[in-house]
XYZ file of C-alpha atoms in Angstrom:
767
model
C 14.704 13.152 16.465
C 16.229 15.920 18.901
C 16.437 19.323 17.892
C 17.020 23.001 18.911
C 14.824 24.373 21.647
C 13.691 28.098 22.436
C 13.269 29.604 25.798
C 9.618 28.511 25.929
C 10.625 25.034 25.165
C 13.319 24.628 27.593
C 10.746 25.977 30.279
C 8.613 23.110 29.169
C 11.401 20.299 29.071
C 12.312 21.502 32.608
C 8.495 20.868 33.455
C 8.534 17.720 32.051
C 11.643 16.821 33.761
C 10.133 17.835 37.202
C 6.825 16.011 36.402
C 9.124 12.839 35.638
C 11.085 12.782 38.707
C 8.121 11.680 40.972
C 7.422 8.982 38.544
C 10.843 7.797 38.752
C 11.227 7.769 42.171
C 7.828 6.025 42.513
C 8.714 3.511 39.784
C 11.908 2.523 41.475
C 12.081 -1.324 41.626
C 15.336 -1.730 43.793
C 18.183 0.166 45.047
C 20.118 -0.250 42.218
C 17.451 0.541 39.458
C 18.573 3.140 36.648
C 16.078 5.126 34.772
C 17.017 7.019 31.604
C 14.863 9.777 30.309
C 14.912 10.436 26.706
C 13.519 13.269 24.426
C 12.178 13.153 20.947
C 10.675 16.070 18.800
C 9.616 16.660 15.009
C 8.964 20.101 13.480
C 5.854 21.819 13.741
C 3.118 21.287 10.872
C 0.436 23.678 9.602
C -2.756 22.122 10.158
C -5.709 21.907 7.134
C -9.209 21.677 7.182
C -10.433 18.103 6.846
C -11.849 16.676 3.461
C -9.779 13.694 3.033
C -6.682 12.016 4.891
C -4.313 13.954 3.376
C -5.291 16.862 5.218
C -4.559 15.211 8.599
C -1.151 15.833 9.275
C 0.909 12.975 10.903
C 3.677 12.230 13.451
C 5.648 9.461 13.653
C 7.547 8.321 16.841
C 9.298 5.055 18.132
C 8.997 3.919 21.837
C 12.023 1.992 22.992
C 12.265 -1.033 24.962
C 11.272 -1.160 28.563
C 9.511 2.145 28.926
C 7.632 2.680 31.756
C 6.234 6.132 31.001
C 5.527 7.888 27.884
C 4.438 11.651 28.266
C 3.490 13.657 24.928
C 3.670 17.480 24.885
C 1.253 18.561 22.240
C 1.360 22.202 21.446
C -1.253 24.181 19.382
C -0.930 27.795 18.142
C -2.706 30.003 15.808
C -1.661 33.655 14.266
C -2.759 36.965 15.595
C -4.634 38.441 12.446
C -8.302 39.278 12.710
C -8.963 36.212 10.297
C -7.905 33.907 13.175
C -11.065 32.605 15.273
C -11.576 30.254 17.872
C -10.663 26.613 16.422
C -10.977 23.230 17.908
C -8.108 20.892 16.898
C -8.763 16.904 17.082
C -5.778 14.864 17.607
C -5.678 11.054 17.233
C -3.115 8.378 18.694
C -2.601 4.850 17.536
C -0.259 2.252 18.330
C 1.506 0.303 15.354
C -0.192 2.445 12.365
C -1.565 5.776 11.526
C -5.142 6.541 13.156
C -8.155 5.101 11.043
C -10.185 8.362 11.421
C -13.605 9.283 10.071
C -14.294 12.984 10.976
C -17.057 13.430 7.991
C -18.767 10.272 9.395
C -18.815 8.671 5.627
C -19.156 4.789 5.288
C -16.257 2.425 5.029
C -16.317 0.028 2.184
C -17.917 -3.299 2.714
C -15.813 -5.933 4.366
C -13.660 -3.529 6.202
C -12.491 -3.726 9.806
C -13.047 -0.125 11.687
C -12.294 0.241 15.549
C -12.385 3.911 16.608
C -9.416 5.766 17.107
C -8.365 7.328 20.451
C -8.701 11.146 20.067
C -8.654 14.312 22.106
C -9.689 17.678 21.405
C -7.538 20.666 21.758
C -9.645 24.427 21.626
C -7.819 27.440 20.758
C -10.006 30.431 21.831
C -8.537 33.460 23.444
C -5.311 32.133 23.801
C -3.025 31.883 20.985
C -1.194 28.900 22.100
C -2.467 25.603 24.037
C -0.399 23.030 25.692
C -1.563 19.705 26.359
C 0.345 16.499 28.049
C -1.190 13.267 27.750
C 0.697 10.344 29.754
C 0.566 6.758 28.655
C 2.022 4.187 31.592
C 3.703 1.182 30.490
C 3.010 1.363 26.700
C 3.625 -0.720 24.127
C 7.508 -0.515 22.418
C 7.370 0.264 18.695
C 5.904 2.636 16.241
C 3.416 5.260 17.492
C 1.215 7.662 15.638
C -0.326 10.920 16.033
C -2.950 12.465 13.680
C -4.052 15.920 13.710
C -6.705 18.219 11.774
C -8.845 21.001 11.959
C -12.825 20.605 11.370
C -14.629 19.825 8.182
C -13.282 21.871 5.362
C -15.769 24.738 4.221
C -15.641 23.489 0.426
C -14.935 27.074 -0.673
C -12.368 27.750 -3.749
C -10.193 30.460 -2.514
C -8.005 32.362 -4.866
C -4.517 32.100 -4.005
C -3.423 35.719 -2.734
C -7.159 37.249 -2.596
C -7.546 36.268 1.224
C -4.902 35.208 3.941
C -5.808 32.032 5.788
C -5.213 32.048 9.346
C -2.289 29.912 9.974
C -2.849 27.025 12.882
C 0.260 25.104 14.033
C 0.634 21.863 15.735
C 3.903 20.088 17.247
C 4.064 17.130 19.087
C 6.976 16.024 21.357
C 7.395 12.630 23.004
C 9.358 12.106 26.525
C 10.094 8.477 27.787
C 11.180 7.203 30.874
C 12.850 3.680 30.650
C 14.110 1.335 32.877
C 17.746 0.640 32.031
C 17.735 -2.684 33.907
C 14.660 -4.017 34.216
C 14.674 -7.702 36.054
C 14.575 -10.499 33.542
C 11.973 -13.244 34.291
C 13.408 -16.575 33.092
C 10.717 -19.194 32.332
C 10.289 -22.035 34.560
C 12.558 -20.697 37.191
C 10.689 -19.053 40.211
C 12.473 -15.349 40.908
C 11.818 -13.766 44.319
C 11.349 -10.304 44.336
C 10.317 -7.386 46.793
C 7.725 -4.616 46.459
C 9.175 -1.926 48.541
C 6.098 -0.023 48.970
C 2.806 0.937 47.318
C 4.169 4.027 45.756
C 7.293 1.809 44.204
C 5.750 -0.940 41.914
C 7.894 -3.408 40.620
C 8.521 -3.882 36.906
C 9.998 -7.307 35.284
C 9.614 -8.612 32.212
C 9.829 -12.159 30.361
C 10.277 -13.227 26.666
C 7.840 -15.188 25.035
C 9.289 -17.909 22.698
C 8.133 -18.570 19.271
C 5.165 -21.328 18.926
C 4.019 -20.847 22.653
C 0.567 -22.023 22.940
C -0.102 -20.855 26.489
C 1.460 -19.121 29.031
C 0.762 -19.533 32.880
C 1.926 -16.827 35.345
C 1.858 -17.653 38.828
C 2.635 -15.669 42.285
C 3.851 -17.793 44.959
C 4.488 -17.086 48.953
C 3.195 -13.563 48.471
C 3.474 -11.954 52.277
C 3.732 -8.594 53.385
C 6.586 -7.471 55.820
C 4.331 -8.884 58.987
C 4.374 -12.487 57.456
C 0.651 -11.873 56.539
C -1.251 -12.601 53.146
C -0.215 -9.857 50.747
C -2.723 -7.512 48.909
C -1.054 -6.869 45.413
C -2.221 -6.023 41.769
C -0.540 -7.508 39.081
C -0.848 -6.198 35.166
C 0.553 -7.918 32.562
C 1.037 -6.488 28.973
C 1.568 -2.858 27.685
C -0.866 -0.379 26.805
C -1.911 0.215 23.285
C -3.887 2.704 21.737
C -6.883 2.830 20.761
C -7.486 -0.477 22.481
C -5.661 -1.934 25.403
C -5.811 -5.677 26.236
C -3.932 -5.609 29.563
C -4.384 -8.716 31.868
C -4.859 -7.816 35.422
C -4.681 -10.119 38.498
C -5.805 -8.983 42.061
C -4.470 -11.146 44.659
C -5.891 -9.869 48.092
C -5.691 -12.199 51.158
C -4.074 -15.100 49.088
C -0.451 -16.284 49.335
C -0.749 -18.064 45.671
C -2.430 -16.436 42.569
C -2.169 -17.221 39.102
C -3.077 -16.424 35.635
C -3.391 -18.523 32.261
C -2.782 -16.755 28.851
C -3.859 -18.428 25.703
C -1.594 -17.499 22.515
C 0.888 -14.823 24.056
C 2.621 -12.895 21.627
C 5.504 -14.605 19.974
C 9.052 -13.489 20.010
C 8.293 -10.649 22.236
C 8.983 -9.280 25.587
C 6.170 -9.393 27.721
C 5.994 -6.345 30.608
C 4.748 -7.520 34.210
C 3.998 -4.672 36.767
C 3.182 -5.352 40.311
C 1.637 -3.059 42.448
C 1.246 -3.399 46.146
C -2.208 -2.558 47.585
C -1.160 -2.738 51.392
C -0.051 -0.143 53.792
C 1.796 2.914 52.788
C 5.353 1.609 54.746
C 4.690 -2.340 54.152
C 6.751 -4.125 51.770
C 5.766 -7.413 50.069
C 7.883 -10.245 49.139
C 7.044 -12.682 46.293
C 7.806 -15.132 44.023
C 7.319 -15.002 40.333
C 7.139 -17.985 38.076
C 6.319 -18.007 34.282
C 6.156 -21.337 32.335
C 5.071 -21.640 28.716
C 3.186 -24.500 26.877
C 4.744 -25.291 23.501
C 2.712 -25.862 20.408
C 3.834 -28.835 17.953
C 3.887 -27.926 14.524
C 3.161 -29.863 11.383
C 4.235 -28.273 8.243
C 5.463 -29.397 4.583
C 8.851 -27.308 4.482
C 9.913 -25.674 1.385
C 12.557 -28.715 0.900
C 9.919 -31.313 0.783
C 7.928 -29.132 -1.477
C 11.156 -29.094 -4.039
C 11.629 -32.640 -3.797
C 8.048 -33.304 -4.425
C 8.154 -31.082 -7.255
C 11.063 -32.597 -9.010
C 9.459 -36.137 -8.615
C 6.148 -34.862 -9.944
C 8.009 -33.536 -13.021
C 10.540 -36.522 -13.682
C 8.018 -39.176 -12.936
C 9.103 -42.665 -11.518
C 11.958 -44.682 -13.121
C 11.251 -47.670 -14.792
C 12.078 -50.725 -12.645
C 11.788 -48.307 -9.530
C 9.913 -49.482 -6.452
C 7.185 -46.588 -7.008
C 6.934 -48.151 -10.453
C 6.335 -51.947 -9.402
C 3.286 -50.794 -7.217
C 5.362 -50.733 -3.871
C 3.876 -48.195 -1.438
C 5.400 -44.562 -1.947
C 6.361 -42.549 1.232
C 2.956 -40.620 1.388
C 1.069 -43.625 1.045
C 2.908 -45.239 4.124
C 2.512 -42.597 6.218
C -1.166 -42.149 5.381
C -1.806 -44.454 8.106
C -0.054 -42.389 10.675
C -1.733 -38.917 9.368
C -4.575 -39.375 11.613
C -2.759 -40.088 14.725
C -0.071 -37.386 13.803
C -2.850 -34.623 13.371
C -4.453 -35.429 16.570
C -1.310 -34.382 18.447
C -0.533 -31.403 16.460
C -1.250 -27.842 17.647
C -1.366 -26.785 14.198
C -0.627 -27.200 10.473
C 1.829 -24.612 8.903
C 1.619 -23.537 5.640
C 4.560 -22.176 3.989
C 3.997 -18.564 2.508
C 6.208 -16.526 0.455
C 6.411 -12.410 0.447
C 6.632 -10.834 -2.735
C 7.544 -7.292 -2.686
C 5.550 -5.294 -5.699
C 5.890 -1.877 -4.875
C 5.681 0.803 -2.531
C 3.147 -0.109 0.396
C 2.309 -3.007 -2.141
C 3.108 -6.963 -1.351
C 1.632 -10.275 -2.559
C 1.462 -13.271 -0.393
C 2.090 -16.635 -2.505
C 1.683 -20.064 -1.005
C 4.318 -22.693 -2.012
C 1.710 -25.470 -2.162
C -0.612 -23.450 -4.227
C -3.590 -20.952 -3.821
C -5.462 -23.584 -1.932
C -4.836 -25.131 1.505
C -6.388 -28.308 3.331
C -8.373 -27.245 6.347
C -9.471 -29.931 8.795
C -10.916 -30.095 12.247
C -8.238 -31.866 14.166
C -5.700 -28.398 14.150
C -5.907 -25.145 12.902
C -4.086 -24.356 9.153
C -1.722 -21.504 9.817
C -0.571 -18.802 7.349
C 2.300 -16.297 8.319
C 1.626 -13.036 6.558
C 4.495 -10.921 7.433
C 3.899 -7.227 8.086
C 6.981 -6.247 10.335
C 8.964 -4.248 7.837
C 7.929 -1.001 9.301
C 6.910 0.389 6.051
C 3.635 -1.913 5.336
C 1.209 -0.175 7.978
C 0.184 2.718 5.539
C -1.490 0.313 3.288
C -4.693 -1.962 3.478
C -4.197 -5.912 4.127
C -6.997 -7.635 2.102
C -7.563 -11.413 2.734
C -9.852 -13.124 0.669
C -11.249 -16.827 1.052
C -13.027 -18.973 -1.387
C -14.212 -22.617 -0.609
C -14.071 -25.310 -2.955
C -17.441 -27.024 -2.354
C -16.516 -29.983 -4.335
C -13.888 -31.006 -1.596
C -16.106 -30.557 1.523
C -18.034 -33.938 1.630
C -20.487 -32.583 4.679
C -22.953 -29.877 3.660
C -23.169 -28.352 7.003
C -19.526 -27.826 8.095
C -18.236 -24.194 7.966
C -14.667 -23.377 7.702
C -13.836 -20.573 10.570
C -10.727 -18.184 10.054
C -9.158 -15.609 12.316
C -6.667 -12.977 11.163
C -4.805 -11.661 14.221
C -1.493 -9.931 15.094
C 1.649 -10.968 16.969
C 0.123 -14.261 17.671
C -2.169 -16.880 16.084
C -5.549 -18.145 17.316
C -5.182 -21.804 18.122
C -8.458 -22.765 19.753
C -11.186 -22.002 16.838
C -12.825 -25.264 17.860
C -13.216 -24.025 21.863
C -13.850 -20.450 21.268
C -15.288 -18.427 18.232
C -14.630 -14.957 19.428
C -11.325 -14.636 17.715
C -8.911 -13.307 20.000
C -5.553 -13.954 21.631
C -4.063 -13.099 24.925
C -3.499 -9.347 23.885
C -5.396 -8.879 20.804
C -8.790 -9.088 19.526
C -8.702 -10.647 15.710
C -10.973 -10.279 12.766
C -13.255 -13.518 12.119
C -13.907 -14.863 8.734
C -16.046 -18.126 7.762
C -16.891 -19.887 4.547
C -19.729 -22.747 4.095
C -21.346 -24.624 1.220
C -23.839 -21.854 1.466
C -21.706 -19.110 1.279
C -18.332 -19.810 -0.038
C -16.559 -16.543 -0.395
C -15.170 -14.220 2.514
C -13.242 -11.450 2.397
C -11.608 -9.065 5.203
C -9.957 -5.758 4.619
C -8.046 -4.419 7.448
C -7.073 -0.583 7.245
C -3.775 0.417 8.065
C -2.644 -2.805 9.885
C -0.196 -2.433 12.757
C 3.414 -3.546 12.142
C 3.528 -6.944 13.393
C 3.597 -10.587 12.099
C -0.111 -11.156 11.076
C -1.806 -14.924 11.224
C -4.479 -16.478 9.500
C -5.707 -19.449 11.062
C -8.349 -21.940 9.656
C -10.250 -24.801 10.924
C -13.284 -27.094 9.982
C -16.081 -27.183 12.515
C -19.543 -29.040 12.333
C -22.293 -28.215 14.244
C -22.736 -31.390 15.909
C -19.584 -31.812 17.235
C -15.858 -32.439 16.016
C -16.414 -36.113 15.851
C -18.560 -35.742 12.804
C -15.798 -33.684 11.268
C -12.727 -36.025 11.966
C -12.613 -37.635 8.475
C -13.504 -34.953 6.575
C -11.192 -31.852 4.863
C -12.001 -28.786 2.839
C -9.822 -26.929 0.244
C -9.667 -23.362 0.794
C -8.156 -20.839 -1.647
C -6.395 -18.027 -0.130
C -5.483 -14.469 -1.560
C -3.976 -12.078 0.752
C -2.271 -9.019 -0.281
C -1.236 -5.328 0.893
C -2.412 -2.564 -1.706
C -1.872 1.035 -0.930
C -5.824 1.550 -1.398
C -8.537 -0.854 -1.762
C -9.847 -1.378 -5.067
C -7.334 1.713 -6.162
C -10.051 4.151 -4.759
C -12.735 2.922 -7.299
C -13.685 4.769 -10.564
C -14.584 8.197 -8.408
C -11.451 8.428 -6.273
C -7.915 8.717 -6.841
C -5.127 7.012 -4.680
C -2.195 9.331 -3.363
C 0.846 8.196 -1.605
C 1.940 10.499 1.120
C 4.958 10.866 2.821
C 6.148 12.081 6.360
C 9.916 12.153 6.562
C 10.549 8.773 5.517
C 7.372 7.054 6.268
C 5.104 6.483 3.290
C 1.433 5.771 3.508
C -1.565 6.056 1.222
C -5.087 7.842 1.041
C -7.964 8.051 -1.489
C -8.905 11.521 -2.619
C -12.583 11.461 -3.656
C -14.373 13.157 -6.511
C -18.014 13.753 -8.049
C -19.511 14.036 -4.428
C -18.389 10.541 -3.602
C -16.929 9.936 0.149
C -15.588 7.575 2.361
C -12.405 5.783 3.238
C -12.120 4.172 -0.333
C -14.620 6.629 -2.119
C -17.475 4.006 -1.970
C -19.950 6.253 0.117
C -22.524 7.221 -2.404
C -24.408 9.324 -0.016
C -23.621 13.031 -1.539
C -22.686 11.280 -5.015
C -23.405 13.113 -8.460
C -25.291 11.300 -10.793
C -24.276 10.446 -14.298
C -26.700 12.881 -15.620
C -25.649 15.512 -13.340
C -22.050 14.602 -14.186
C -22.768 15.035 -17.896
C -24.320 18.251 -17.230
C -21.674 19.594 -15.509
C -19.260 18.453 -18.404
C -21.621 20.091 -21.141
C -21.835 23.506 -19.093
C -17.914 23.626 -18.612
C -17.312 22.760 -22.117
C -19.833 24.417 -24.375
C -19.636 27.769 -22.353
C -16.447 28.526 -24.142
C -18.224 28.772 -27.282
C -19.508 32.323 -25.980
C -15.772 33.280 -27.207
C -17.206 33.011 -30.955
C -18.843 36.355 -30.719
C -15.740 37.851 -29.499
C -13.666 35.891 -32.335
C -16.423 37.196 -34.867
C -16.013 40.852 -33.846
C -12.215 40.909 -33.606
C -11.914 39.339 -37.115
C -14.544 41.926 -38.330
C -12.659 44.744 -36.892
C -9.097 43.493 -38.268
C -7.649 42.540 -34.813
C -6.490 38.946 -36.293
C -4.039 38.366 -33.636
C -6.477 38.977 -31.065
C -8.897 36.415 -32.620
C -6.264 34.218 -32.663
C -5.559 34.327 -29.016
C -9.497 33.912 -28.270
C -9.543 30.949 -30.636
C -6.601 29.471 -28.719
C -8.231 29.977 -25.320
C -11.721 28.682 -26.293
C -9.609 25.511 -27.838
C -7.758 24.843 -24.657
C -10.308 25.685 -22.235
C -12.875 23.715 -23.724
C -10.906 20.469 -23.630
C -8.966 21.368 -20.295
C -12.644 21.021 -18.447
C -13.478 18.312 -20.640
C -10.229 16.380 -18.850
C -10.941 17.960 -15.334
C -14.061 16.343 -14.881
C -14.276 13.900 -11.646
C -16.930 11.540 -13.020
C -17.163 9.468 -15.933
C -17.831 12.061 -18.553
C -13.886 12.603 -19.256
C -12.058 13.250 -22.405
C -8.323 14.029 -22.532
C -6.914 14.631 -26.017
C -3.323 15.229 -24.415
C -1.626 15.148 -20.915
C -3.646 16.796 -17.979
C -1.157 19.301 -17.148
C -0.494 20.058 -20.458
C -4.087 21.124 -20.929
C -4.113 22.895 -17.609
C -1.216 25.212 -18.091
C -2.476 25.912 -21.851
C -5.977 26.817 -20.534
C -4.311 29.352 -17.809
C -1.983 30.596 -20.246
C -4.607 31.634 -22.593
C -7.041 32.929 -19.970
C -4.219 35.597 -18.845
C -2.876 36.323 -22.264
C -6.500 36.751 -23.351
C -7.029 39.410 -20.910
C -3.690 41.294 -21.789
C -4.432 41.376 -25.439
C -7.604 42.756 -24.928
C -6.482 45.907 -22.644
C -3.489 46.399 -24.950
C -5.678 46.867 -27.906
C -8.191 49.156 -26.030
C -5.240 51.572 -25.382
C -4.765 52.282 -28.990
C -1.205 52.300 -28.993
C 1.154 52.308 -32.075
C 0.961 48.825 -33.720
C 4.638 48.191 -33.603
C 4.666 48.931 -29.788
C 1.316 46.855 -29.482
C 2.873 43.644 -30.908
C 5.887 44.228 -29.108
C 3.926 44.232 -25.828
C 1.750 41.268 -26.769
C 5.196 39.285 -27.463
C 7.028 40.278 -24.207
C 4.102 40.142 -21.950
C 3.192 36.637 -23.223
C 6.781 35.465 -22.585
C 6.803 37.187 -19.191
C 3.204 35.480 -18.472
C 4.324 32.082 -19.473
C 7.160 32.272 -17.068
C 4.996 33.197 -13.955
C 2.477 30.740 -14.801
C 5.091 28.141 -14.669
C 6.541 29.595 -11.143
C 2.853 29.400 -9.712
C -0.172 28.381 -11.782
C -2.701 29.444 -9.242
C -1.183 32.766 -8.086
C -3.525 35.569 -8.073
C -0.820 38.090 -9.309
C -0.507 35.877 -12.353
C -3.610 37.491 -13.394
C -3.857 40.757 -11.659
C -0.210 41.440 -12.247
C -0.842 41.650 -16.404
C -4.461 43.176 -16.018
C -2.765 46.105 -13.494
C 0.072 46.707 -15.836
C -1.947 46.860 -19.203
C -4.473 48.953 -17.392
C -1.670 51.310 -16.657
C -0.428 51.441 -20.054
C -4.323 52.070 -21.466
C -4.882 54.679 -18.927
C -1.506 56.509 -19.988
C -2.601 56.373 -23.567
C -6.148 57.383 -23.116
C -4.879 60.515 -21.134
C -2.394 61.159 -23.922
C -4.760 60.741 -26.603
C -7.486 63.054 -24.678
C -4.638 65.960 -24.076
C -3.858 65.525 -27.496
C -7.489 66.054 -29.175
C -8.082 68.516 -26.212
C -11.204 66.230 -24.887
C -12.310 63.141 -23.390
C -11.263 60.021 -24.988
C -12.999 57.756 -26.223
C -14.816 60.972 -27.118
C -18.369 59.180 -28.361
C -21.014 59.108 -25.759
C -22.108 55.940 -27.515
C -19.034 54.281 -26.817
C -19.085 54.853 -23.461
C -22.885 53.798 -22.831
C -23.277 51.035 -25.320
C -19.662 49.233 -25.405
C -17.114 50.238 -22.534
C -19.672 50.361 -19.361
C -21.464 47.038 -20.321
C -17.983 45.279 -21.099
C -16.508 46.815 -17.904
C -19.590 45.753 -15.707
C -19.443 42.172 -17.073
C -15.573 41.659 -16.103
C -16.154 43.037 -12.750
C -19.248 40.657 -12.317
C -16.928 37.841 -13.698
C -14.134 38.822 -11.395
C -16.554 38.665 -8.522
C -17.775 35.553 -9.264
C -14.303 33.832 -9.765
C -12.841 35.084 -6.626
C -15.877 35.131 -3.894
C -18.437 32.817 -5.146
C -16.974 29.326 -6.366
C -17.104 26.300 -4.205
C -16.638 22.552 -5.026
C -20.503 21.964 -5.058
C -21.528 25.036 -7.268
C -18.308 25.021 -9.543
C -19.730 23.420 -12.605
C -22.311 26.411 -13.113
C -20.467 29.450 -11.506
C -17.359 28.572 -13.257
C -19.349 28.224 -16.485
C -20.873 31.669 -15.719
C -17.042 33.115 -15.608
C -16.444 31.725 -18.978
C -19.733 33.383 -20.320
C -19.159 36.766 -18.657
C -15.578 37.070 -19.565
C -16.202 36.151 -23.252
C -19.007 38.530 -23.363
C -17.182 41.329 -21.953
C -14.285 40.793 -24.760
C -16.711 41.328 -27.373
C -17.826 44.642 -25.709
C -14.475 45.899 -24.876
C -12.814 45.282 -28.164
C -12.492 48.894 -29.741
C -13.669 49.964 -33.493
C -11.650 49.114 -36.642
C -9.204 51.870 -37.640
C -11.071 54.435 -40.008
C -8.406 54.042 -42.724
C -9.720 50.436 -42.907
C -12.673 49.445 -44.737
C -15.130 46.718 -43.801
C -14.696 43.088 -45.222
C -16.287 43.281 -48.689
C -15.057 40.208 -50.635
C -16.608 41.577 -54.112
C -14.585 44.805 -53.932
C -11.419 42.681 -52.514
C -11.522 41.015 -55.872
C -11.611 43.670 -57.941
C -8.982 45.615 -55.827
C -5.923 44.803 -58.402
C -7.671 45.856 -61.333
C -8.731 49.280 -59.850
C -5.094 50.076 -58.709
C -3.848 49.622 -61.998
C -6.434 51.835 -63.906
C -5.688 54.809 -61.568
C -2.254 54.153 -61.866
C -2.504 54.247 -65.521
C -4.648 57.397 -65.250
C -1.887 58.899 -63.244
C 0.993 58.114 -65.732
C -0.938 59.591 -68.757
C -1.656 62.887 -66.878
C 2.067 63.198 -66.018
C 3.317 62.610 -69.794
């Protein structure tokens, strides 16, 4: 995705072009070769401190075919304020899928395959900006991903608006140089080529057909311009990160060289680069030949499956050959089954891909969940993950051996999950590797009948599951044996939905979707299975009780408000106490959770009640006229509700109403003081025993809320905030009006009679 460039970017682009010119001249394969340079860029992203995968900023690029040089331009910058310090940025690279990273050193789930990502560090010290180049020669075509993040997060809860965090920005640009007319090597046809000089390597490519069991590459008649045996270096395959499986031949002093590859990648172009190791001005002439060994498949097509299904449903008709006891087609072929299997390369089982949701796929076997496995040829299942949107989840493969189907107790069913091409030699080698990919092994036996594999962020490709029966005393022992293995394979956004202590979040970068787990209650790890720092159930219950029961400190404030006839204020405090209690009961990360309504509703009501409580308390202290006070109550509540809807966590949602109410209170107090010609409130006891303690509690509460809360101490620091705020309200509420008497229920019951008696006396005096 190209975009506009500024002066600095134009200078960097010019530098990239100058750097690419020597590579283009050096990689020229012939006089008519044409190189094309392309530039791709994405917008810069603001980096975050790392606490889970969602904090890593992802960049997704696609490298075109026939690329011979890939150059990343990585630019990191920071702000210029005093809050900006030296920082180290970690950048991860991966081909085919997002990088699997573990900056916190947590544990991955059991049975998960983890291979370390390729990463570099970029340091921002005295310089405001850092530019780094990363070169990759002969990169694999397809999806490439870059993930960048800052060091581990400190865990401090910062109130939005109290402090200004330093902005750290990161941008990745990709420059590729591809060969527009790369020579094609046809299978079985020897092609003469010339390596002009050591500085100008030769690039060719060959297409690997489907069902290729092996490939043989040969160099023939390799001679220098002086008709001597050549010295060349041949590299087969492309670079993939974090691991690269290029195959290299060094042919020195020989005229003919060859290399055999098992299970080359099916239906893909294979790049071959030939470099001369001779003198600087000596050219090398060579003939190249690529031959493939085809694999014969044995499978049951879906057409035969449907026929057998119909036959099993309808059954043999009376009088038919089947009913008369003549052999069925399957019976007639049983005698040929063993000889056919001996000549087969593999047994293919049809698999249907069923898309369930975003990054959610289920694989269903047409012949049922159980597949037959023998020792003569591997059983193959195709797991299609090449849509470009499947690499953001987790591939789960589960095997279950039917023990009753296996007559040999010491036999083992070995399996291998690989990408691009299947493993076809499980009986000969147990390393589970193909020509350019290291697969993931599995095994089941009568002693261990279950096995599971979790591939985190599987790369975009066709994946294969190969199964074969092995015997410890040799394959002759297993010739007549067969095992039934139940296979469950599916793609899920998050394995086990992140467990009870995690939340699976779907993340997006432009049009690409991927998933990650956000852990709670001290749990960590990729799928929230690491309990190293996990809170116990007792600690979770204690946290819930502290955060909920601490709201009961509003009861004294409610009692004081009711006693002093502040009924509206008491209603607001009751509302705040209720919703704060149940919001924190619903907000808990562990098992001690109770939600009486939607979480978002509870949170909004809690925030609204907290700010409105502060608003009505300060206005009540101002002692303005009742009609004006109630108008300000309603108008302020409406404005607070609107501001919370716009930004619920903004500091000015709380500070704004507080400051405005304080201005009104100070103005009212000044007015009362000028009118009475002495300080207001006039009583020193009011200042010493009520106002100063209440103001002190309020300031301590604000300090705890703004500067002391972290993820680890939240449950008790926020409980202290509840206690301090509720206690300050009880101290700050002003005394009742002088013309109002205290609540006295005995007097209230006789009030009407007393009034009537006074009225009669007054009327009598008038008459």
